Tab-separated table of C-alpha atoms and ligand atoms in Angstrom:
chain	number	residue	atom	x	y	z
A	1	UNK	CA	-29.142	-1.371	14.837
A	2	UNK	CA	-26.197	-2.481	12.774
A	3	UNK	CA	-22.559	-2.670	13.759
A	4	UNK	CA	-21.714	-0.130	16.460
A	5	UNK	CA	-18.430	0.740	18.162
A	6	UNK	CA	-18.320	2.454	21.544
A	7	UNK	CA	-14.960	3.303	23.084
A	8	UNK	CA	-13.927	4.537	26.508
A	9	UNK	CA	-10.735	5.123	28.437
A	10	UNK	CA	-8.102	7.686	29.324
A	11	UNK	CA	-4.512	7.780	28.157
A	12	UNK	CA	-2.938	6.993	31.566
A	13	UNK	CA	-5.996	5.489	33.278
A	14	UNK	CA	-6.320	1.756	33.925
A	15	UNK	CA	-7.365	0.762	30.387
A	16	UNK	CA	-8.969	1.531	27.056
A	17	UNK	CA	-12.176	-0.258	26.189
A	18	UNK	CA	-13.966	-0.971	22.909
A	19	UNK	CA	-17.466	-2.443	22.880
A	20	UNK	CA	-18.598	-3.770	19.493
A	21	UNK	CA	-22.271	-4.628	19.094
A	22	UNK	CA	-23.945	-6.083	16.025
A	23	UNK	CA	-21.449	-8.819	15.165
A	24	UNK	CA	-22.824	-12.141	13.910
A	25	UNK	CA	-22.333	-15.265	16.013
A	26	UNK	CA	-19.673	-17.705	14.879
A	27	UNK	CA	-16.942	-15.317	13.759
A	28	UNK	CA	-13.572	-16.726	14.781
A	29	UNK	CA	-11.170	-14.198	16.233
A	30	UNK	CA	-7.431	-14.598	16.531
A	31	UNK	CA	-5.787	-12.892	19.509
A	32	UNK	CA	-2.451	-12.772	17.697
A	33	UNK	CA	-3.982	-10.932	14.731
A	34	UNK	CA	-5.475	-8.271	17.032
A	35	UNK	CA	-2.223	-7.958	18.992
A	36	UNK	CA	-0.293	-7.698	15.737
A	37	UNK	CA	-2.340	-4.674	14.673
A	38	UNK	CA	-1.871	-3.136	18.137
A	39	UNK	CA	1.868	-3.688	17.705
A	40	UNK	CA	1.812	-2.139	14.215
A	41	UNK	CA	0.152	0.983	15.642
A	42	UNK	CA	3.051	1.399	18.041
A	43	UNK	CA	5.769	1.197	15.385
A	44	UNK	CA	7.129	3.837	13.062
A	45	UNK	CA	10.066	6.149	12.728
A	46	UNK	CA	9.593	9.262	14.844
A	47	UNK	CA	7.556	7.718	17.683
A	48	UNK	CA	8.358	8.464	21.322
A	49	UNK	CA	9.864	5.881	23.710
A	50	UNK	CA	6.416	5.581	25.297
A	51	UNK	CA	5.476	3.156	22.533
A	52	UNK	CA	8.126	0.675	23.722
A	53	UNK	CA	6.836	1.084	27.235
A	54	UNK	CA	3.293	0.081	26.373
A	55	UNK	CA	3.472	-3.089	24.181
A	56	UNK	CA	-0.288	-3.358	23.897
A	57	UNK	CA	-2.219	-6.578	24.196
A	58	UNK	CA	-5.940	-7.265	23.872
A	59	UNK	CA	-8.081	-8.820	26.596
A	60	UNK	CA	-11.655	-9.912	25.930
A	61	UNK	CA	-14.245	-9.577	28.669
A	62	UNK	CA	-17.504	-10.421	26.916
A	63	UNK	CA	-19.042	-11.729	23.707
A	64	UNK	CA	-16.461	-14.418	22.888
A	65	UNK	CA	-16.304	-18.088	23.811
A	66	UNK	CA	-13.441	-20.355	22.808
A	67	UNK	CA	-12.435	-17.855	20.102
A	68	UNK	CA	-15.893	-17.532	18.465
A	69	UNK	CA	-18.214	-14.558	18.774
A	70	UNK	CA	-21.542	-15.206	20.477
A	71	UNK	CA	-23.489	-12.513	18.609
A	72	UNK	CA	-23.551	-10.526	21.853
A	73	UNK	CA	-21.663	-7.318	22.730
A	74	UNK	CA	-17.915	-7.925	22.366
A	75	UNK	CA	-15.825	-6.068	24.951
A	76	UNK	CA	-12.158	-5.545	24.136
A	77	UNK	CA	-9.792	-4.129	26.745
A	78	UNK	CA	-6.291	-2.745	26.198
A	79	UNK	CA	-4.598	-2.069	29.536
A	80	UNK	CA	-2.395	0.998	29.898
A	81	UNK	CA	0.773	-0.600	31.206
A	82	UNK	CA	2.093	2.865	32.100
A	83	UNK	CA	-0.825	3.268	34.540
A	84	UNK	CA	1.396	1.768	37.235
A	85	UNK	CA	3.293	5.094	37.247
A	86	UNK	CA	0.034	7.064	37.507
A	87	UNK	CA	-1.749	5.104	40.231
A	88	UNK	CA	-2.215	8.213	42.367
A	89	UNK	CA	-2.440	10.797	39.572
A	90	UNK	CA	-5.048	8.863	37.551
A	91	UNK	CA	-6.811	6.994	40.345
A	92	UNK	CA	-10.519	6.689	39.439
A	93	UNK	CA	-11.430	7.118	43.129
A	94	UNK	CA	-10.053	9.779	45.491
A	95	UNK	CA	-6.488	8.553	46.113
A	96	UNK	CA	-5.231	7.758	49.589
A	97	UNK	CA	-1.837	8.581	51.081
A	98	UNK	CA	0.790	11.034	49.900
A	99	UNK	CA	0.831	12.077	46.231
A	100	UNK	CA	3.378	10.017	44.305
A	101	UNK	CA	4.201	9.152	40.706
A	102	UNK	CA	3.051	11.078	37.642
A	103	UNK	CA	0.040	13.320	37.133
A	104	UNK	CA	-0.133	14.701	40.677
A	105	UNK	CA	0.501	18.351	39.711
A	106	UNK	CA	-2.176	20.221	37.762
A	107	UNK	CA	-1.275	21.056	34.159
A	108	UNK	CA	-1.990	24.744	33.445
A	109	UNK	CA	-0.065	25.294	30.177
A	110	UNK	CA	-2.454	24.650	27.257
A	111	UNK	CA	-0.850	23.493	23.995
A	112	UNK	CA	-1.919	25.238	20.790
A	113	UNK	CA	-3.469	22.592	18.532
A	114	UNK	CA	-4.617	20.311	21.361
A	115	UNK	CA	-7.772	19.909	23.433
A	116	UNK	CA	-6.250	21.772	26.361
A	117	UNK	CA	-7.664	25.312	26.261
A	118	UNK	CA	-11.174	24.761	24.906
A	119	UNK	CA	-11.391	21.567	27.001
A	120	UNK	CA	-10.905	23.318	30.357
A	121	UNK	CA	-13.325	26.072	29.370
A	122	UNK	CA	-16.019	23.722	28.097
A	123	UNK	CA	-15.901	21.237	30.998
A	124	UNK	CA	-15.059	23.743	33.764
A	125	UNK	CA	-11.751	22.062	34.649
A	126	UNK	CA	-8.843	23.250	36.791
A	127	UNK	CA	-6.373	20.723	35.401
A	128	UNK	CA	-5.713	20.475	31.650
A	129	UNK	CA	-4.990	16.768	32.256
A	130	UNK	CA	-8.726	16.175	32.688
A	131	UNK	CA	-9.151	17.207	29.027
A	132	UNK	CA	-6.026	15.804	27.396
A	133	UNK	CA	-6.299	12.311	28.890
A	134	UNK	CA	-9.296	11.407	26.745
A	135	UNK	CA	-8.482	13.684	23.802
A	136	UNK	CA	-5.083	12.030	23.349
A	137	UNK	CA	-4.512	9.625	20.471
A	138	UNK	CA	-3.831	6.796	22.905
A	139	UNK	CA	-7.550	6.287	22.269
A	140	UNK	CA	-6.666	4.959	18.825
A	141	UNK	CA	-5.485	1.668	20.402
A	142	UNK	CA	-9.172	0.893	21.069
A	143	UNK	CA	-10.029	1.802	17.465
A	144	UNK	CA	-7.297	-0.497	16.146
A	145	UNK	CA	-8.482	-3.425	18.307
A	146	UNK	CA	-12.043	-2.995	16.986
A	147	UNK	CA	-10.670	-2.570	13.457
A	148	UNK	CA	-8.912	-5.933	13.721
A	149	UNK	CA	-12.286	-7.535	14.532
A	150	UNK	CA	-13.833	-5.753	11.536
A	151	UNK	CA	-11.019	-7.078	9.338
A	152	UNK	CA	-11.735	-10.626	10.522
A	153	UNK	CA	-15.386	-10.172	9.505
A	154	UNK	CA	-14.434	-8.691	6.119
A	155	UNK	CA	-11.980	-11.557	5.614
A	156	UNK	CA	-14.981	-13.928	5.584
A	157	UNK	CA	-16.109	-12.070	2.433
A	158	UNK	CA	-12.562	-12.122	0.982
A	159	UNK	CA	-12.233	-8.373	1.484
A	160	UNK	CA	-8.670	-7.337	2.358
A	161	UNK	CA	-7.167	-4.004	3.388
A	162	UNK	CA	-3.733	-2.451	3.226
A	163	UNK	CA	-2.423	0.936	4.305
A	164	UNK	CA	0.653	2.989	3.531
A	165	UNK	CA	2.342	6.309	4.186
A	166	UNK	CA	2.128	8.610	1.154
A	167	UNK	CA	4.200	11.482	2.529
A	168	UNK	CA	5.548	13.004	5.743
A	169	UNK	CA	6.205	16.705	6.155
A	170	UNK	CA	5.671	17.257	2.429
A	171	UNK	CA	8.259	14.704	1.211
A	172	UNK	CA	7.871	11.200	-0.266
A	173	UNK	CA	10.059	8.076	-0.239
A	174	UNK	CA	11.611	6.365	2.794
A	175	UNK	CA	15.022	8.062	2.745
A	176	UNK	CA	13.570	11.570	2.379
A	177	UNK	CA	11.011	10.852	5.100
A	178	UNK	CA	13.659	9.602	7.558
A	179	UNK	CA	15.740	12.696	6.800
A	180	UNK	CA	12.759	15.019	7.357
A	181	UNK	CA	11.911	13.345	10.685
A	182	UNK	CA	15.544	13.537	11.858
A	183	UNK	CA	15.673	17.220	10.921
A	184	UNK	CA	12.413	17.944	12.759
A	185	UNK	CA	13.637	16.037	15.821
A	186	UNK	CA	16.864	18.076	15.744
A	187	UNK	CA	14.797	21.264	15.697
A	188	UNK	CA	12.555	19.832	18.462
A	189	UNK	CA	9.642	20.203	16.055
A	190	UNK	CA	6.904	17.876	14.738
A	191	UNK	CA	5.576	16.738	11.341
A	192	UNK	CA	2.297	15.663	9.782
A	193	UNK	CA	1.656	13.793	6.556
A	194	UNK	CA	-0.690	11.796	4.359
A	195	UNK	CA	-1.712	8.117	4.549
A	196	UNK	CA	-3.623	5.910	2.152
A	197	UNK	CA	-5.894	2.924	2.719
A	198	UNK	CA	-6.921	0.498	-0.033
A	199	UNK	CA	-9.622	-2.152	0.282
A	200	UNK	CA	-9.824	-4.961	-2.286
A	201	UNK	CA	-12.618	-7.420	-2.964
A	202	UNK	CA	-15.373	-5.009	-1.952
A	203	UNK	CA	-18.548	-5.814	-3.921
A	204	UNK	CA	-20.584	-3.014	-5.529
A	205	UNK	CA	-23.432	-1.625	-3.466
A	206	UNK	CA	-22.053	-1.173	0.061
A	207	UNK	CA	-23.415	2.117	1.371
A	208	UNK	CA	-26.329	3.931	-0.233
A	209	UNK	CA	-27.444	7.183	-1.815
A	210	UNK	CA	-30.729	6.969	0.134
A	211	UNK	CA	-29.664	9.313	2.939
A	212	UNK	CA	-26.558	11.272	3.866
A	213	UNK	CA	-26.022	8.929	6.816
A	214	UNK	CA	-25.985	5.902	4.503
A	215	UNK	CA	-23.383	7.287	2.091
A	216	UNK	CA	-20.192	5.272	2.420
A	217	UNK	CA	-17.967	8.212	1.456
A	218	UNK	CA	-19.605	10.247	4.227
A	219	UNK	CA	-19.077	7.446	6.730
A	220	UNK	CA	-15.427	7.046	5.721
A	221	UNK	CA	-14.807	10.783	6.027
A	222	UNK	CA	-16.577	10.851	9.415
A	223	UNK	CA	-14.533	7.954	10.755
A	224	UNK	CA	-11.239	9.417	9.545
A	225	UNK	CA	-11.744	13.070	10.485
A	226	UNK	CA	-13.005	11.739	13.812
A	227	UNK	CA	-9.459	10.509	14.401
A	228	UNK	CA	-7.007	12.736	16.296
A	229	UNK	CA	-4.987	15.099	14.074
A	230	UNK	CA	-6.771	14.173	10.807
A	231	UNK	CA	-7.776	17.380	9.029
A	232	UNK	CA	-8.663	16.213	5.544
A	233	UNK	CA	-9.935	13.161	3.679
A	234	UNK	CA	-9.913	12.323	-0.013
A	235	UNK	CA	-11.843	9.512	-1.642
A	236	UNK	CA	-10.136	8.458	-4.871
A	237	UNK	CA	-8.514	11.401	-6.638
A	238	UNK	CA	-10.343	13.728	-4.245
A	239	UNK	CA	-9.270	17.367	-4.450
A	240	UNK	CA	-7.443	16.801	-7.760
A	241	UNK	CA	-10.792	16.029	-9.423
A	242	UNK	CA	-11.822	19.641	-8.938
A	243	UNK	CA	-9.207	20.724	-11.498
A	244	UNK	CA	-10.136	18.210	-14.202
A	245	UNK	CA	-12.680	18.042	-16.951
A	246	UNK	CA	-15.402	15.418	-16.679
A	247	UNK	CA	-13.850	13.427	-19.505
A	248	UNK	CA	-10.712	12.996	-17.396
A	249	UNK	CA	-12.406	12.591	-14.033
A	250	UNK	CA	-14.822	9.686	-14.442
A	251	UNK	CA	-14.219	5.967	-14.829
A	252	UNK	CA	-15.778	4.647	-18.035
A	253	UNK	CA	-17.778	1.419	-17.872
A	254	UNK	CA	-16.810	-1.770	-19.747
A	255	UNK	CA	-18.127	-5.321	-19.778
A	256	UNK	CA	-16.470	-8.633	-20.601
A	257	UNK	CA	-16.842	-12.295	-19.550
A	258	UNK	CA	-15.821	-11.298	-16.015
A	259	UNK	CA	-18.661	-8.753	-15.729
A	260	UNK	CA	-18.567	-4.961	-15.506
A	261	UNK	CA	-15.281	-3.221	-14.914
A	262	UNK	CA	-13.496	0.116	-15.158
A	263	UNK	CA	-10.063	0.808	-16.596
A	264	UNK	CA	-9.420	3.773	-14.312
A	265	UNK	CA	-10.316	4.354	-10.652
A	266	UNK	CA	-10.467	8.121	-10.141
A	267	UNK	CA	-13.551	7.625	-7.964
A	268	UNK	CA	-11.631	5.461	-5.502
A	269	UNK	CA	-14.256	2.743	-5.752
A	270	UNK	CA	-17.154	4.871	-4.478
A	271	UNK	CA	-19.889	6.505	-6.586
A	272	UNK	CA	-23.034	8.121	-5.149
A	273	UNK	CA	-22.213	6.898	-1.682
A	274	UNK	CA	-21.916	3.257	-2.803
A	275	UNK	CA	-18.982	1.031	-3.579
A	276	UNK	CA	-18.792	0.293	-7.310
A	277	UNK	CA	-16.739	-2.921	-7.243
A	278	UNK	CA	-13.357	-1.281	-7.796
A	279	UNK	CA	-10.656	-0.955	-5.134
A	280	UNK	CA	-11.740	1.480	-2.402
A	281	UNK	CA	-9.032	4.141	-2.051
A	282	UNK	CA	-9.102	6.701	0.762
A	283	UNK	CA	-6.454	9.181	1.906
A	284	UNK	CA	-6.211	11.104	5.170
A	285	UNK	CA	-4.120	14.202	5.892
A	286	UNK	CA	-2.621	14.592	9.372
A	287	UNK	CA	-1.512	17.885	10.866
A	288	UNK	CA	1.839	18.140	12.713
A	289	UNK	CA	1.539	16.937	16.314
A	290	UNK	CA	0.762	19.731	18.793
A	291	UNK	CA	3.237	18.725	21.544
A	292	UNK	CA	6.561	20.310	20.600
A	293	UNK	CA	9.757	19.762	22.533
A	294	UNK	CA	10.417	23.429	21.754
A	295	UNK	CA	7.081	24.649	23.037
A	296	UNK	CA	4.856	27.233	21.383
A	297	UNK	CA	3.672	30.374	23.109
A	298	UNK	CA	0.683	30.070	25.386
A	299	UNK	CA	-0.826	31.445	28.598
A	300	UNK	CA	-0.375	29.909	32.055
A	301	UNK	CA	-3.942	29.390	33.252
A	302	UNK	CA	-2.819	29.677	36.896
A	303	UNK	CA	-1.216	33.140	36.553
A	304	UNK	CA	-2.907	34.226	33.289
A	305	UNK	CA	0.593	35.334	32.201
A	306	UNK	CA	2.348	34.475	28.918
A	307	UNK	CA	4.174	31.149	29.200
A	308	UNK	CA	5.410	28.225	27.115
A	309	UNK	CA	3.017	25.372	26.374
A	310	UNK	CA	3.197	21.988	28.107
A	311	UNK	CA	6.094	19.720	27.146
A	312	UNK	CA	5.299	16.038	27.608
A	313	UNK	CA	7.075	13.047	26.091
A	314	UNK	CA	5.694	12.976	22.584
A	315	UNK	CA	6.165	11.762	19.016
A	316	UNK	CA	7.957	13.761	16.297
A	317	UNK	CA	5.719	12.133	13.687
A	318	UNK	CA	2.984	9.531	14.010
A	319	UNK	CA	2.073	9.238	10.335
A	320	UNK	CA	2.990	5.526	10.165
A	321	UNK	CA	0.785	4.904	13.182
A	322	UNK	CA	-2.022	6.874	11.581
A	323	UNK	CA	-1.858	4.548	8.555
A	324	UNK	CA	-2.702	1.607	10.841
A	325	UNK	CA	-5.449	3.581	12.596
A	326	UNK	CA	-6.913	4.717	9.261
A	327	UNK	CA	-6.923	1.104	8.066
A	328	UNK	CA	-8.918	0.190	11.190
A	329	UNK	CA	-11.370	3.063	10.605
A	330	UNK	CA	-11.957	2.071	6.968
A	331	UNK	CA	-12.280	-1.606	7.942
A	332	UNK	CA	-14.900	-0.787	10.562
A	333	UNK	CA	-16.956	1.360	8.176
A	334	UNK	CA	-16.819	-1.285	5.430
A	335	UNK	CA	-17.787	-3.968	7.959
A	336	UNK	CA	-20.657	-1.762	9.157
A	337	UNK	CA	-21.887	-1.277	5.587
A	338	UNK	CA	-21.531	-5.032	4.937
A	339	UNK	CA	-23.563	-5.819	8.086
A	340	UNK	CA	-26.234	-3.362	6.889
A	341	UNK	CA	-26.362	-5.051	3.496
A	342	UNK	CA	-26.018	-8.755	4.305
A	343	UNK	CA	-27.414	-8.994	7.862
A	344	UNK	CA	-27.668	-12.421	9.480
A	345	UNK	CA	-27.506	-13.452	13.128
A	346	UNK	CA	-25.012	-16.200	12.309
A	347	UNK	CA	-21.830	-15.792	10.301
A	348	UNK	CA	-23.006	-18.475	7.863
A	349	UNK	CA	-26.155	-16.484	7.046
A	350	UNK	CA	-24.076	-13.343	6.524
A	351	UNK	CA	-21.650	-15.125	4.180
A	352	UNK	CA	-24.487	-16.870	2.292
A	353	UNK	CA	-26.292	-13.552	1.714
A	354	UNK	CA	-23.090	-12.064	0.295
A	355	UNK	CA	-22.603	-15.073	-1.997
A	356	UNK	CA	-26.181	-14.951	-3.290
A	357	UNK	CA	-25.841	-11.216	-3.946
A	358	UNK	CA	-22.577	-11.347	-5.906
A	359	UNK	CA	-24.030	-14.203	-7.954
A	360	UNK	CA	-27.145	-12.163	-8.750
A	361	UNK	CA	-25.124	-9.168	-9.921
A	362	UNK	CA	-22.538	-11.393	-11.644
A	363	UNK	CA	-19.623	-9.771	-9.841
A	364	UNK	CA	-16.244	-11.166	-8.900
A	365	UNK	CA	-13.184	-9.285	-7.669
A	366	UNK	CA	-10.483	-8.777	-10.308
B	1	FMN	C1	-1.514	7.829	16.060
B	1	FMN	C2	-1.463	9.223	16.604
B	1	FMN	C3	-0.470	9.575	17.507
B	1	FMN	C4	-0.403	10.875	18.026
B	1	FMN	N1	0.610	11.179	18.899
B	1	FMN	C5	0.680	12.445	19.383
B	1	FMN	C6	1.746	12.831	20.236
B	1	FMN	O1	2.631	12.034	20.572
B	1	FMN	N2	1.779	14.109	20.672
B	1	FMN	C7	0.816	15.019	20.337
B	1	FMN	O2	0.893	16.164	20.765
B	1	FMN	N3	-0.197	14.691	19.531
B	1	FMN	C8	-0.301	13.435	19.042
B	1	FMN	N4	-1.339	13.116	18.204
B	1	FMN	C9	-2.300	14.156	17.814
B	1	FMN	C10	-3.218	14.654	18.909
B	1	FMN	O3	-3.828	13.591	19.601
B	1	FMN	C11	-4.273	15.599	18.337
B	1	FMN	O4	-3.679	16.557	17.540
B	1	FMN	C12	-5.044	16.282	19.463
B	1	FMN	O5	-5.822	15.303	20.144
B	1	FMN	C13	-5.967	17.417	18.988
B	1	FMN	O6	-6.957	16.936	18.146
B	1	FMN	P1	-7.059	17.428	16.610
B	1	FMN	O7	-5.650	17.428	16.087
B	1	FMN	O8	-7.912	16.411	15.943
B	1	FMN	O9	-7.623	18.799	16.579
B	1	FMN	C14	-1.390	11.828	17.648
B	1	FMN	C15	-2.396	11.463	16.746
B	1	FMN	C16	-2.436	10.184	16.217
B	1	FMN	C17	-3.510	9.815	15.247
């Protein structure tokens, strides 16, 4: 079946859950490393005070003993600390007593750009909250926890990932980005941007051209566009390749004592749905966040009259957070492709299969 991630959980419910199946036994996990990635997701200039409120931490319910995976389903839980203010409003069972705390009044003001309007129509809901709670990007905490596990697995193959912010609101460089975020906050507006993920040490041949589902570029795009607010993905030079001639678009092949190599990486390390041994480079474009402190025009679903959209505490920009989430998405897809290729019930078998393969193809990371 391969490596599979299933997530569950609402934004202000008791917790978020990630279940990872298909891990080998014997992989050592480090709670601090997972918590560090959860912390990184909550940082960034332009985030709302909610991030300070949450300070996420992972709990493990199944699949781990004394820090080592058992080869059984791994269940990761990230509690929503803010749930204590929503005990009535987000109670899984019919709540008792008088309504108190947050979430007790139905939301009827759908935000343009969010799940709100189509969500209530599709699921026959009276309260927009029933749609937004799951649609919200709080969900990405579960993705990041699972991504940290994927990174631990990739680390056993000496594969490392890094992520960065390329631009926010159309500008580049820290000072310009801070200025743009401050200006947007002043106007009670929001910003999107572009992030980049790079993976080093990835051997050639992860993914396959055999079927669409096997193509690594397809899997990366699926995982990234499947993330809240991501509207575009580029692998390597992506859209810019469309403007170039072939002679300037492809990475010529060379060979020396260290094996095959390329001198350029326009392909971003992926050709025909497979890694080619170069650094994997993927970019994701994020739209501006749909919750504006100066709300957009909408319709009140209770009165059917024109009204302003819901205003809820929200980020001005979450591009830095998206970089961490995108890193987790890419890590999980690379780990999934590595599990497909190297198999093994035990970590040692998985690592040995990788070693035998890179020896056969005479490949080493540069
Ligand atoms: C890390 C991250 C944080 C986000 N924070 C917010 C937020 O504070 N307010 C908001 O309105 N949208 C936020 N979003 C975006 C919405 O969740 C997203 O736009 C919405 O679910 C609709 O989905 P779509 O944009 O994919 O169409 C965030 C997205 C990400 C990836």
